[in-house]
Amino acid sequence: MTAPKPSILSGKNLAKLAAASTAAIFGGMYYYSQMTGQATPEEKAFTYPGDDLIDANYKHAYSSTYAITIDAPAYAVYRYFKQIGAQKAGSYSSEFLERIFARLPFYNYYELQEEFQQPDSLVAGDIAAFDFHGMSMEWVDIVPGKYVVSWVDTKMPPAAPGSFAFRFPFMDHFAAAWCFYMVPLKGERTRLINHWRIGYEPANFLTKAINWLNIELVGGCMTNMQNTYMKRTVEFRKKEQWTGKFMRGVLGGKFFSGGAPASRWSDTPLFEDTYTQWFRYGRQNPASSEIRPARTEDPNWPPTAPGTPWAEEVDSEYFEGWTEPEFSWDEQIRQKMERTYLPNWGKENK
């Protein structure tokens, strides 16, 4: 009597399959991060503005540098890095990998947004956010058209309440400068230098291995992808994500036409090739103005006449002599510390 053949799904076969899959994934990541997209030896050896932020506090520091040439002028590239961040226009890397594996809330806006292009949209000390829980870097150098530098150091955590300087396990201290440099090239081209410099303590085999996995392997893949996405975006070659196609198709009337066009810009590049909305464009002429003007004042609110839902308890004098207070960080800190609001808040400004 012959023994039954082992099942394809036996523990031994599953272990072999898992080992082969792991090896294939690691090999693919190694090739993509270490064999493609790297800066030249001369670019890697160069000392960049921002390196001094790490070298000031750490003896054990090293750099990871990727680069790509973009067929667009330097300022065209710079504008997108001016709006990078979880609370702004995303990371310009893989949304899928950022959200699914890293659990970071990045949603890429492949269009320039007015609110992120103002003189005060990016200022030294602003948070360069990875998420909304507080894992942060802080913007340091913002040199228009040339470069931007973000930085974090557990020895000098970010100033913003709620933020923290991140470190990897088994490290007492960790610092990183993540920097983007635009080198203008002849012929209206740009060499984009995507540069990390990190420092860490203690320096041993374990911490070195952790940094290599995070910065060189995983981070290298994301950085290389970021450069590629940026090149496609600035050169007007970025394709729409399949999720966007699906949403526009189902809810925008593309797949199941309801007769009305999906957008007032349908059949033009301002919709068909515009993959994220221009969020403030409508300020010029809100669509609702075709019905009535938008309101900025309403002396009839709150309603106080008998028979209204709040007639018995409405404070009919609340808005008398009231103007909207100017925002104050000092007042925000006082509220957070004391857990109270100012009495007659806003009336002192009349």
CSV table of C-alpha atoms in Angstrom, one decimal:
chain,number,residue,atom,x,y,z
A,1,MET,CA,0.0,0.0,0.0
A,2,THR,CA,1.5,3.3,-1.1
A,3,ALA,CA,1.6,6.3,1.1
A,4,PRO,CA,-0.6,9.3,0.1
A,5,LYS,CA,1.1,12.1,-1.8
A,6,PRO,CA,1.5,15.2,0.3
A,7,SER,CA,-1.0,17.9,-0.4
A,8,ILE,CA,0.1,20.9,-2.4
A,9,LEU,CA,-1.1,23.0,0.5
A,10,SER,CA,0.9,21.1,3.1
A,11,GLY,CA,2.9,23.0,5.7
A,12,LYS,CA,6.1,22.2,4.0
A,13,ASN,CA,5.0,23.3,0.6
A,14,LEU,CA,3.5,26.5,2.0
A,15,ALA,CA,6.8,27.3,3.8
A,16,LYS,CA,8.7,26.8,0.5
A,17,LEU,CA,6.2,29.0,-1.3
A,18,ALA,CA,6.5,31.7,1.4
A,19,ALA,CA,10.3,31.6,1.3
A,20,ALA,CA,10.3,31.8,-2.5
A,21,SER,CA,7.9,34.7,-2.5
A,22,THR,CA,9.9,36.5,0.2
A,23,ALA,CA,13.1,36.0,-1.8
A,24,ALA,CA,11.4,37.3,-5.0
A,25,ILE,CA,10.0,40.4,-3.3
A,26,PHE,CA,13.3,41.2,-1.5
A,27,GLY,CA,15.2,40.6,-4.7
A,28,GLY,CA,12.9,42.9,-6.7
A,29,MET,CA,13.1,45.6,-4.0
A,30,TYR,CA,16.9,45.3,-3.9
A,31,TYR,CA,17.2,45.7,-7.7
A,32,TYR,CA,14.8,48.6,-7.9
A,33,SER,CA,16.2,50.5,-5.0
A,34,GLN,CA,19.9,49.7,-5.4
A,35,MET,CA,20.4,49.2,-9.1
A,36,THR,CA,18.1,51.8,-10.6
A,37,GLY,CA,17.5,55.5,-10.0
A,38,GLN,CA,20.7,56.1,-8.0
A,39,ALA,CA,22.5,59.4,-8.2
A,40,THR,CA,25.9,59.4,-9.8
A,41,PRO,CA,29.0,58.8,-7.6
A,42,GLU,CA,29.8,62.5,-7.9
A,43,GLU,CA,26.3,63.5,-6.8
A,44,LYS,CA,26.5,61.1,-3.9
A,45,ALA,CA,29.8,62.4,-2.7
A,46,PHE,CA,28.7,66.1,-2.8
A,47,THR,CA,27.9,67.9,0.4
A,48,TYR,CA,24.5,69.4,0.2
A,49,PRO,CA,22.8,72.3,2.1
A,50,GLY,CA,21.1,70.6,5.0
A,51,ASP,CA,23.8,68.0,5.7
A,52,ASP,CA,25.1,70.2,8.4
A,53,LEU,CA,21.9,69.8,10.4
A,54,ILE,CA,22.8,66.1,10.9
A,55,ASP,CA,26.5,66.5,11.2
A,56,ALA,CA,26.2,69.0,14.0
A,57,ASN,CA,24.9,66.3,16.4
A,58,TYR,CA,26.0,62.9,15.0
A,59,LYS,CA,29.3,61.3,14.3
A,60,HIS,CA,27.7,58.3,12.6
A,61,ALA,CA,25.9,59.9,9.7
A,62,TYR,CA,25.5,58.8,6.1
A,63,SER,CA,23.6,59.8,3.0
A,64,SER,CA,21.2,58.1,0.5
A,65,THR,CA,20.9,60.0,-2.7
A,66,TYR,CA,18.7,59.4,-5.8
A,67,ALA,CA,18.4,61.6,-8.9
A,68,ILE,CA,16.5,62.0,-12.1
A,69,THR,CA,16.6,64.4,-15.1
A,70,ILE,CA,13.3,66.1,-15.9
A,71,ASP,CA,12.4,67.8,-19.1
A,72,ALA,CA,11.1,70.9,-17.5
A,73,PRO,CA,12.6,74.1,-15.9
A,74,ALA,CA,13.7,74.0,-12.2
A,75,TYR,CA,10.8,76.2,-11.0
A,76,ALA,CA,8.2,73.9,-12.5
A,77,VAL,CA,9.7,71.1,-10.4
A,78,TYR,CA,10.0,73.2,-7.3
A,79,ARG,CA,6.4,74.1,-7.2
A,80,TYR,CA,5.3,70.5,-6.6
A,81,PHE,CA,7.7,70.0,-3.7
A,82,LYS,CA,6.4,73.2,-2.2
A,83,GLN,CA,3.1,71.4,-1.6
A,84,ILE,CA,4.3,68.0,-0.5
A,85,GLY,CA,3.0,66.5,2.7
A,86,ALA,CA,0.2,64.4,4.2
A,87,GLN,CA,-1.9,67.5,5.0
A,88,LYS,CA,-1.2,69.0,1.5
A,89,ALA,CA,-0.7,67.3,-1.8
A,90,GLY,CA,0.6,63.9,-0.7
A,91,SER,CA,4.0,62.3,-1.2
A,92,TYR,CA,4.1,61.9,-5.0
A,93,SER,CA,5.1,58.3,-4.5
A,94,SER,CA,2.8,55.2,-4.4
A,95,GLU,CA,-0.5,56.0,-2.6
A,96,PHE,CA,-1.2,52.2,-2.4
A,97,LEU,CA,2.1,51.4,-0.7
A,98,GLU,CA,1.9,54.5,1.6
A,99,ARG,CA,-1.6,53.8,2.8
A,100,ILE,CA,-1.7,50.0,2.8
A,101,PHE,CA,1.7,49.0,4.1
A,102,ALA,CA,3.0,52.1,5.8
A,103,ARG,CA,-0.4,53.2,7.1
A,104,LEU,CA,0.3,56.8,6.1
A,105,PRO,CA,-2.6,59.0,4.9
A,106,PHE,CA,-1.1,60.2,1.6
A,107,TYR,CA,-3.4,61.2,-1.2
A,108,ASN,CA,-1.6,62.7,-4.1
A,109,TYR,CA,-2.8,65.9,-5.8
A,110,TYR,CA,-1.3,65.9,-9.3
A,111,GLU,CA,-2.5,69.4,-9.9
A,112,LEU,CA,-1.0,72.6,-8.4
A,113,GLN,CA,-3.2,74.0,-5.7
A,114,GLU,CA,-3.5,77.7,-5.1
A,115,GLU,CA,-3.5,77.4,-1.3
A,116,PHE,CA,-0.1,75.7,-1.3
A,117,GLN,CA,1.5,78.2,-3.7
A,118,GLN,CA,1.3,81.4,-1.6
A,119,PRO,CA,4.3,83.2,-0.1
A,120,ASP,CA,3.3,81.9,3.4
A,121,SER,CA,2.2,78.4,2.2
A,122,LEU,CA,5.6,76.9,3.3
A,123,VAL,CA,7.6,78.6,6.0
A,124,ALA,CA,10.5,77.4,8.2
A,125,GLY,CA,9.1,75.7,11.2
A,126,ASP,CA,6.0,74.3,9.4
A,127,ILE,CA,5.5,70.6,9.9
A,128,ALA,CA,6.4,68.2,7.1
A,129,ALA,CA,3.7,65.7,8.0
A,130,PHE,CA,3.8,62.0,7.5
A,131,ASP,CA,0.5,61.5,9.3
A,132,PHE,CA,-2.0,63.3,11.5
A,133,HIS,CA,-0.9,61.5,14.8
A,134,GLY,CA,2.3,63.6,15.0
A,135,MET,CA,5.1,61.7,13.2
A,136,SER,CA,6.7,64.7,11.7
A,137,MET,CA,9.7,66.4,10.2
A,138,GLU,CA,10.0,70.2,10.3
A,139,TRP,CA,10.7,72.4,7.2
A,140,VAL,CA,14.0,74.3,7.6
A,141,ASP,CA,15.3,75.7,4.4
A,142,ILE,CA,12.9,77.0,1.7
A,143,VAL,CA,14.8,78.6,-1.2
A,144,PRO,CA,12.3,79.4,-4.0
A,145,GLY,CA,13.1,77.5,-7.2
A,146,LYS,CA,16.2,75.9,-5.8
A,147,TYR,CA,15.6,73.6,-2.9
A,148,VAL,CA,13.6,72.7,0.2
A,149,VAL,CA,15.0,70.9,3.3
A,150,SER,CA,13.0,69.1,6.0
A,151,TRP,CA,14.6,67.8,9.2
A,152,VAL,CA,13.9,65.9,12.4
A,153,ASP,CA,16.0,65.1,15.4
A,154,THR,CA,15.1,63.3,18.6
A,155,LYS,CA,17.6,65.6,20.4
A,156,MET,CA,15.6,68.6,19.2
A,157,PRO,CA,12.0,67.5,18.6
A,158,PRO,CA,9.7,69.6,16.4
A,159,ALA,CA,8.2,72.7,18.0
A,160,ALA,CA,4.5,72.0,17.1
A,161,PRO,CA,2.3,70.7,19.9
A,162,GLY,CA,1.2,67.1,19.1
A,163,SER,CA,4.2,66.4,17.0
A,164,PHE,CA,7.1,64.0,17.8
A,165,ALA,CA,10.5,63.2,16.5
A,166,PHE,CA,10.4,59.6,15.3
A,167,ARG,CA,13.1,57.0,15.8
A,168,PHE,CA,13.3,53.3,14.9
A,169,PRO,CA,13.4,50.5,17.5
A,170,PHE,CA,16.7,50.0,19.5
A,171,MET,CA,17.9,53.5,18.8
A,172,ASP,CA,18.4,56.1,21.6
A,173,HIS,CA,18.5,58.9,19.0
A,174,PHE,CA,17.8,59.4,15.4
A,175,ALA,CA,17.9,62.3,13.0
A,176,ALA,CA,17.1,62.7,9.3
A,177,ALA,CA,17.2,65.5,6.7
A,178,TRP,CA,15.1,64.8,3.7
A,179,CYS,CA,16.0,67.3,1.0
A,180,PHE,CA,15.0,68.1,-2.6
A,181,TYR,CA,17.4,70.1,-4.8
A,182,MET,CA,16.6,71.4,-8.2
A,183,VAL,CA,19.7,71.8,-10.4
A,184,PRO,CA,18.8,73.8,-13.6
A,185,LEU,CA,20.3,72.2,-16.7
A,186,LYS,CA,20.8,73.8,-20.1
A,187,GLY,CA,17.9,73.3,-22.5
A,188,GLU,CA,15.1,74.0,-19.9
A,189,ARG,CA,15.8,70.7,-18.0
A,190,THR,CA,16.3,70.0,-14.3
A,191,ARG,CA,18.4,67.5,-12.4
A,192,LEU,CA,16.3,66.5,-9.3
A,193,ILE,CA,18.4,65.4,-6.4
A,194,ASN,CA,16.3,63.5,-3.8
A,195,HIS,CA,18.6,63.3,-0.8
A,196,TRP,CA,18.5,61.7,2.7
A,197,ARG,CA,21.1,62.3,5.3
A,198,ILE,CA,20.6,60.5,8.6
A,199,GLY,CA,22.4,60.2,12.0
A,200,TYR,CA,21.7,57.7,14.7
A,201,GLU,CA,22.9,56.4,18.1
A,202,PRO,CA,24.1,54.0,19.2
A,203,ALA,CA,25.9,52.8,16.1
A,204,ASN,CA,26.1,49.1,15.9
A,205,PHE,CA,25.3,46.3,13.5
A,206,LEU,CA,21.6,46.1,14.5
A,207,THR,CA,20.9,49.8,14.2
A,208,LYS,CA,22.8,50.0,10.9
A,209,ALA,CA,20.8,47.1,9.5
A,210,ILE,CA,17.5,48.7,10.6
A,211,ASN,CA,18.5,51.9,8.9
A,212,TRP,CA,19.5,50.1,5.7
A,213,LEU,CA,16.2,48.3,5.6
A,214,ASN,CA,14.2,51.5,6.2
A,215,ILE,CA,16.2,54.2,4.4
A,216,GLU,CA,17.9,52.2,1.6
A,217,LEU,CA,15.6,49.3,0.8
A,218,VAL,CA,12.1,50.4,1.5
A,219,GLY,CA,12.8,54.1,1.5
A,220,GLY,CA,14.9,53.6,-1.6
A,221,CYS,CA,12.0,52.1,-3.5
A,222,MET,CA,9.7,54.8,-2.4
A,223,THR,CA,12.2,57.6,-3.2
A,224,ASN,CA,12.9,56.1,-6.7
A,225,MET,CA,9.2,55.9,-7.3
A,226,GLN,CA,8.7,59.4,-6.1
A,227,ASN,CA,11.3,60.7,-8.6
A,228,THR,CA,9.6,58.8,-11.4
A,229,TYR,CA,6.1,60.1,-10.4
A,230,MET,CA,7.4,63.6,-10.2
A,231,LYS,CA,9.0,63.4,-13.6
A,232,ARG,CA,5.8,62.1,-15.2
A,233,THR,CA,3.7,64.8,-13.4
A,234,VAL,CA,5.9,67.7,-14.3
A,235,GLU,CA,6.3,66.5,-17.9
A,236,PHE,CA,2.5,66.2,-18.2
A,237,ARG,CA,2.7,62.5,-18.6
A,238,LYS,CA,1.1,61.2,-15.4
A,239,LYS,CA,-1.7,58.8,-16.0
A,240,GLU,CA,-5.0,58.7,-14.0
A,241,GLN,CA,-5.2,56.1,-11.2
A,242,TRP,CA,-7.6,53.3,-11.8
A,243,THR,CA,-9.5,54.3,-8.7
A,244,GLY,CA,-10.1,57.7,-10.2
A,245,LYS,CA,-11.3,56.2,-13.5
A,246,PHE,CA,-13.7,53.9,-11.6
A,247,MET,CA,-15.2,56.8,-9.5
A,248,ARG,CA,-15.6,59.0,-12.5
A,249,GLY,CA,-17.0,56.2,-14.5
A,250,VAL,CA,-19.6,55.1,-12.0
A,251,LEU,CA,-20.6,58.3,-10.2
A,252,GLY,CA,-19.6,60.8,-13.0
A,253,GLY,CA,-21.8,59.2,-15.6
A,254,LYS,CA,-19.1,57.8,-17.9
A,255,PHE,CA,-20.2,54.2,-17.6
A,256,PHE,CA,-24.0,54.7,-17.1
A,257,SER,CA,-24.8,57.9,-18.9
A,258,GLY,CA,-27.6,59.9,-17.4
A,259,GLY,CA,-27.6,62.4,-20.1
A,260,ALA,CA,-26.0,65.3,-18.2
A,261,PRO,CA,-22.2,65.7,-18.7
A,262,ALA,CA,-20.0,64.7,-15.8
A,263,SER,CA,-18.4,68.1,-15.6
A,264,ARG,CA,-18.8,71.6,-17.1
A,265,TRP,CA,-15.3,70.9,-18.4
A,266,SER,CA,-16.2,67.5,-20.0
A,267,ASP,CA,-14.5,66.6,-23.3
A,268,THR,CA,-11.7,69.1,-22.5
A,269,PRO,CA,-8.2,68.6,-20.9
A,270,LEU,CA,-9.5,70.5,-17.9
A,271,PHE,CA,-11.5,67.4,-17.0
A,272,GLU,CA,-10.4,64.5,-19.1
A,273,ASP,CA,-6.7,65.1,-18.2
A,274,THR,CA,-7.1,66.8,-14.8
A,275,TYR,CA,-7.0,64.0,-12.3
A,276,THR,CA,-7.4,66.0,-9.1
A,277,GLN,CA,-9.6,69.0,-8.6
A,278,TRP,CA,-8.4,72.6,-8.6
A,279,PHE,CA,-9.8,73.2,-5.1
A,280,ARG,CA,-9.9,77.0,-5.1
A,281,TYR,CA,-10.6,77.8,-8.7
A,282,GLY,CA,-14.3,78.3,-8.0
A,283,ARG,CA,-13.6,81.3,-5.9
A,284,GLN,CA,-13.5,83.3,-9.1
A,285,ASN,CA,-17.1,82.6,-9.9
A,286,PRO,CA,-18.9,80.0,-7.6
A,287,ALA,CA,-21.3,77.8,-9.5
A,288,SER,CA,-24.0,78.7,-6.9
A,289,SER,CA,-23.9,82.3,-8.0
A,290,GLU,CA,-26.1,81.1,-10.9
A,291,ILE,CA,-28.8,80.7,-8.3
A,292,ARG,CA,-27.9,83.4,-5.8
A,293,PRO,CA,-24.8,85.2,-4.4
A,294,ALA,CA,-22.8,83.4,-1.6
A,295,ARG,CA,-23.4,84.9,1.8
A,296,THR,CA,-20.8,86.3,4.2
A,297,GLU,CA,-23.2,88.1,6.5
A,298,ASP,CA,-26.7,87.2,7.7
A,299,PRO,CA,-28.3,89.6,10.2
A,300,ASN,CA,-31.4,87.4,10.5
A,301,TRP,CA,-29.4,84.5,12.1
A,302,PRO,CA,-30.1,83.1,14.6
A,303,PRO,CA,-33.9,83.2,14.2
A,304,THR,CA,-35.5,84.4,17.3
A,305,ALA,CA,-39.2,84.7,16.5
A,306,PRO,CA,-41.8,82.9,18.5
A,307,GLY,CA,-42.4,79.4,17.1
A,308,THR,CA,-38.8,78.8,16.0
A,309,PRO,CA,-37.2,75.6,17.4
A,310,TRP,CA,-34.9,77.5,19.9
A,311,ALA,CA,-37.3,80.3,20.9
A,312,GLU,CA,-37.2,79.4,24.5
A,313,GLU,CA,-33.4,79.4,24.9
A,314,VAL,CA,-31.8,81.3,22.1
A,315,ASP,CA,-29.2,83.9,23.1
A,316,SER,CA,-30.5,86.8,20.9
A,317,GLU,CA,-27.6,89.0,22.0
A,318,TYR,CA,-24.7,86.7,21.3
A,319,PHE,CA,-23.7,88.3,17.9
A,320,GLU,CA,-24.4,91.9,19.0
A,321,GLY,CA,-21.1,93.8,18.7
A,322,TRP,CA,-19.3,90.6,17.6
A,323,THR,CA,-16.6,90.3,15.0
A,324,GLU,CA,-14.6,87.2,14.2
A,325,PRO,CA,-11.5,87.1,16.4
A,326,GLU,CA,-8.0,87.0,14.8
A,327,PHE,CA,-6.5,83.6,15.1
A,328,SER,CA,-3.9,83.4,17.9
A,329,TRP,CA,-1.6,80.5,18.7
A,330,ASP,CA,-1.2,81.9,22.2
A,331,GLU,CA,-5.0,81.7,22.7
A,332,GLN,CA,-5.0,78.1,21.3
A,333,ILE,CA,-2.3,77.1,23.9
A,334,ARG,CA,-4.3,78.8,26.7
A,335,GLN,CA,-7.4,76.9,25.7
A,336,LYS,CA,-5.6,73.6,25.6
A,337,MET,CA,-3.9,74.2,28.9
A,338,GLU,CA,-6.9,75.7,30.8
A,339,ARG,CA,-9.8,73.9,29.0
A,340,THR,CA,-11.8,77.1,28.9
A,341,TYR,CA,-13.0,79.6,26.3
A,342,LEU,CA,-12.9,83.4,26.7
A,343,PRO,CA,-16.2,84.9,27.9
A,344,ASN,CA,-17.8,87.1,25.2
A,345,TRP,CA,-15.2,85.7,22.8
A,346,GLY,CA,-15.1,88.1,19.8
A,347,LYS,CA,-16.9,91.0,21.4
A,348,GLU,CA,-13.7,92.5,22.7
A,349,ASN,CA,-12.7,93.2,19.1
A,350,LYS,CA,-15.7,95.5,18.3
